[in-house]
Structure formats: structure tokens, C-alpha cells
PDB file of C-alpha atoms in Angstrom:
ATOM      1  CA  MET A 181      34.331 -52.944 -47.245  1.00  0.00           C
ATOM      2  CA  PHE A 182      36.605 -55.165 -49.829  1.00  0.00           C
ATOM      3  CA  GLY A 183      39.056 -54.240 -48.142  1.00  0.00           C
ATOM      4  CA  ASP A 184      39.158 -55.208 -45.369  1.00  0.00           C
ATOM      5  CA  LYS A 185      37.074 -58.419 -45.825  1.00  0.00           C
ATOM      6  CA  LEU A 186      40.293 -59.282 -47.773  1.00  0.00           C
ATOM      7  CA  LEU A 187      42.038 -58.547 -45.244  1.00  0.00           C
ATOM      8  CA  GLY A 188      40.675 -59.681 -42.652  1.00  0.00           C
ATOM      9  CA  LEU A 189      40.684 -56.702 -40.228  1.00  0.00           C
ATOM     10  CA  ASN A 190      36.481 -56.801 -38.882  1.00  0.00           C
ATOM     11  CA  LEU A 191      36.687 -52.301 -39.347  1.00  0.00           C
ATOM     12  CA  PHE A 192      33.094 -53.028 -40.051  1.00  0.00           C
ATOM     13  CA  SER A 193      31.621 -53.929 -37.903  1.00  0.00           C
ATOM     14  CA  ALA A 194      28.455 -57.526 -39.748  1.00  0.00           C
ATOM     15  CA  SER A 195      25.727 -55.222 -38.913  1.00  0.00           C
ATOM     16  CA  LEU A 196      26.917 -52.409 -41.363  1.00  0.00           C
ATOM     17  CA  TYR A 197      27.504 -55.060 -43.784  1.00  0.00           C
ATOM     18  CA  THR A 198      24.457 -56.234 -43.761  1.00  0.00           C
ATOM     19  CA  GLN A 199      22.977 -52.766 -43.305  1.00  0.00           C
ATOM     20  CA  GLN A 200      24.320 -52.484 -47.419  1.00  0.00           C
ATOM     21  CA  THR A 201      23.879 -55.375 -48.386  1.00  0.00           C
ATOM     22  CA  ASN A 202      19.914 -54.705 -47.652  1.00  0.00           C
ATOM     23  CA  TRP A 203      19.667 -51.514 -48.713  1.00  0.00           C
ATOM     24  CA  TYR A 204      20.992 -53.040 -52.458  1.00  0.00           C
ATOM     25  CA  ALA A 205      18.614 -55.274 -52.375  1.00  0.00           C
ATOM     26  CA  SER A 206      15.500 -52.593 -52.758  1.00  0.00           C
ATOM     27  CA  HIS A 207      17.940 -50.752 -55.482  1.00  0.00           C
ATOM     28  CA  GLY A 208      17.942 -53.150 -58.456  1.00  0.00           C
ATOM     29  CA  LEU A 209      17.169 -52.012 -61.641  1.00  0.00           C
ATOM     30  CA  THR A 210      17.084 -54.521 -64.791  1.00  0.00           C
ATOM     31  CA  TYR A 211      21.110 -54.945 -64.923  1.00  0.00           C
ATOM     32  CA  GLY A 212      22.217 -53.872 -61.483  1.00  0.00           C
ATOM     33  CA  LEU A 213      22.112 -50.948 -58.989  1.00  0.00           C
ATOM     34  CA  PRO A 214      23.177 -47.239 -60.075  1.00  0.00           C
ATOM     35  CA  LEU A 215      26.246 -46.503 -59.323  1.00  0.00           C
ATOM     36  CA  ASP A 216      25.751 -43.301 -56.682  1.00  0.00           C
ATOM     37  CA  THR A 217      23.600 -40.420 -56.891  1.00  0.00           C
ATOM     38  CA  ARG A 218      24.856 -38.572 -59.329  1.00  0.00           C
ATOM     39  CA  HIS A 219      22.530 -40.366 -61.938  1.00  0.00           C
ATOM     40  CA  PRO A 220      20.243 -42.679 -61.045  1.00  0.00           C
ATOM     41  CA  THR A 221      20.933 -45.735 -63.399  1.00  0.00           C
ATOM     42  CA  TRP A 222      24.528 -44.919 -63.514  1.00  0.00           C
ATOM     43  CA  SER A 223      26.704 -47.980 -63.192  1.00  0.00           C
ATOM     44  CA  LYS A 224      30.249 -49.318 -63.353  1.00  0.00           C
ATOM     45  CA  SER A 225      30.652 -53.182 -63.793  1.00  0.00           C
ATOM     46  CA  ASP A 226      33.887 -53.317 -61.743  1.00  0.00           C
ATOM     47  CA  TRP A 227      32.296 -51.605 -58.055  1.00  0.00           C
ATOM     48  CA  GLN A 228      29.441 -54.264 -58.632  1.00  0.00           C
ATOM     49  CA  ILE A 229      31.341 -57.249 -59.069  1.00  0.00           C
ATOM     50  CA  LEU A 230      32.947 -56.171 -56.096  1.00  0.00           C
ATOM     51  CA  THR A 231      30.520 -54.733 -54.054  1.00  0.00           C
ATOM     52  CA  SER A 232      29.155 -58.756 -54.953  1.00  0.00           C
ATOM     53  CA  THR A 233      31.933 -58.988 -52.637  1.00  0.00           C
ATOM     54  CA  ILE A 234      31.182 -57.664 -49.163  1.00  0.00           C
ATOM     55  CA  VAL A 235      26.818 -58.233 -50.036  1.00  0.00           C
ATOM     56  CA  THR A 236      25.251 -60.699 -46.896  1.00  0.00           C
ATOM     57  CA  THR A 237      23.226 -62.791 -48.712  1.00  0.00           C
ATOM     58  CA  THR A 238      23.666 -64.441 -52.450  1.00  0.00           C
ATOM     59  CA  ALA A 239      20.461 -63.038 -53.764  1.00  0.00           C
ATOM     60  CA  VAL A 240      22.218 -59.805 -53.602  1.00  0.00           C
ATOM     61  CA  ARG A 241      25.337 -60.806 -54.981  1.00  0.00           C
ATOM     62  CA  ASP A 242      23.705 -62.477 -57.176  1.00  0.00           C
ATOM     63  CA  LEU A 243      21.502 -59.247 -58.104  1.00  0.00           C
ATOM     64  CA  PHE A 244      24.485 -57.681 -58.577  1.00  0.00           C
ATOM     65  CA  ILE A 245      27.226 -60.716 -60.890  1.00  0.00           C
ATOM     66  CA  ASN A 246      23.616 -61.649 -63.227  1.00  0.00           C
ATOM     67  CA  GLY A 247      23.063 -57.542 -63.807  1.00  0.00           C
ATOM     68  CA  VAL A 248      26.729 -57.026 -64.942  1.00  0.00           C
ATOM     69  CA  HIS A 249      26.314 -60.627 -67.331  1.00  0.00           C
ATOM     70  CA  ALA A 250      23.614 -59.143 -69.056  1.00  0.00           C
ATOM     71  CA  TYR A 251      24.672 -55.639 -69.874  1.00  0.00           C
ATOM     72  CA  ALA A 252      27.421 -57.565 -71.211  1.00  0.00           C
ATOM     73  CA  ALA A 253      25.320 -60.230 -72.181  1.00  0.00           C
ATOM     74  CA  ASN A 254      22.844 -58.343 -74.675  1.00  0.00           C
ATOM     75  CA  GLY A 255      23.862 -57.223 -77.488  1.00  0.00           C
ATOM     76  CA  LYS A 256      23.106 -54.502 -77.471  1.00  0.00           C
ATOM     77  CA  ASN A 257      26.800 -52.538 -77.669  1.00  0.00           C
ATOM     78  CA  THR A 258      29.379 -53.459 -80.163  1.00  0.00           C
ATOM     79  CA  ASN A 259      32.236 -52.128 -78.654  1.00  0.00           C
ATOM     80  CA  PRO A 260      34.796 -53.716 -75.501  1.00  0.00           C
ATOM     81  CA  ILE A 261      33.419 -54.444 -72.321  1.00  0.00           C
ATOM     82  CA  SER A 262      32.628 -50.938 -70.694  1.00  0.00           C
ATOM     83  CA  ASP A 263      32.890 -50.503 -66.976  1.00  0.00           C
ATOM     84  CA  TRP A 264      30.004 -47.449 -67.546  1.00  0.00           C
ATOM     85  CA  PHE A 265      27.015 -48.164 -68.585  1.00  0.00           C
ATOM     86  CA  ASP A 266      23.138 -47.762 -67.718  1.00  0.00           C
ATOM     87  CA  ALA A 267      21.906 -50.089 -65.737  1.00  0.00           C
ATOM     88  CA  SER A 268      18.334 -48.871 -67.210  1.00  0.00           C
ATOM     89  CA  ALA A 269      19.405 -49.611 -70.644  1.00  0.00           C
ATOM     90  CA  GLY A 270      22.175 -51.826 -70.653  1.00  0.00           C
ATOM     91  CA  THR A 271      23.492 -49.755 -73.516  1.00  0.00           C
ATOM     92  CA  VAL A 272      28.108 -48.230 -72.478  1.00  0.00           C
ATOM     93  CA  ASP A 273      27.353 -44.507 -71.214  1.00  0.00           C
ATOM     94  CA  GLY A 274      31.008 -44.600 -72.150  1.00  0.00           C
ATOM     95  CA  PHE A 275      34.995 -45.387 -71.459  1.00  0.00           C
ATOM     96  CA  ARG A 276      35.652 -48.421 -73.899  1.00  0.00           C
ATOM     97  CA  ALA A 277      38.224 -51.598 -72.422  1.00  0.00           C
ATOM     98  CA  ARG A 278      39.412 -49.585 -69.641  1.00  0.00           C
ATOM     99  CA  PRO A 279      42.303 -52.125 -66.995  1.00  0.00           C
ATOM    100  CA  VAL A 280      39.333 -50.853 -64.358  1.00  0.00           C
ATOM    101  CA  VAL A 281      37.719 -54.478 -65.086  1.00  0.00           C
ATOM    102  CA  GLY A 282      40.282 -56.219 -63.500  1.00  0.00           C
ATOM    103  CA  GLY A 283      38.118 -55.811 -60.568  1.00  0.00           C
ATOM    104  CA  HIS A 284      35.902 -58.329 -62.616  1.00  0.00           C
ATOM    105  CA  PHE A 285      38.039 -61.055 -60.412  1.00  0.00           C
ATOM    106  CA  ALA A 286      37.153 -59.999 -57.123  1.00  0.00           C
ATOM    107  CA  HIS A 287      36.082 -63.285 -56.185  1.00  0.00           C
ATOM    108  CA  LEU A 288      39.175 -65.005 -56.827  1.00  0.00           C
ATOM    109  CA  ALA A 289      41.199 -63.016 -54.501  1.00  0.00           C
ATOM    110  CA  LEU A 290      38.621 -63.837 -51.898  1.00  0.00           C
TER     111      LEU A 290
END
């Protein structure tokens, strides 16, 4: 959906963006939102920032961005920012200093 918005293709209806935003609003954890159903608290910082570009409210956008900021600044991790972390505990689950964190700049592309 980020690509749809970036390129202005309008492949997805406004109601789908709203429905997605409403779902995200009800699933937030301390450090953002879970990535998928494989594990109830795993998340990825690049995914959160990319997804924050397609939501329809600033409150949900801020839920994503503030969650990633809280994780990155909580002092629980002493390694370079990892894209994969626990959104409930704010701790690194794996991966370190990967290029996918370039996704953190997604808002600049729009």
C-alpha cells in the first residue's frame, strides 16, 4: 500500500485504508504494533514506519512512530538499532545494523 500511495496509483479504496487504520488502532503495544500472527509481540521498526505512512489518522501514525522511538531510546539495548524487536518488552529479538532500517525514512519519500 505504501507503493500505491507513493506512486499515486489509487489501487486501494479509501475505505480499505480506513479499515486498516482502525484495526491498527486497537492492537498497539508499549513499543508499537506486532508484525503478524507468528508471535504476538514481535515487530519490525522498518515495517512500523512504512505502515505509519498509509494510516488515515495522526493518532495511529504516532502510535507507530512513537513506539519505534520508545524502543530505540529505552536504554535496554546496547547494540545498533535492530529492525526486529519485541514490541511489548522493547528488547532486541535479533538482527543488528541491517540496511532495512532505511525504511525509517519512508515519510521523506512522500
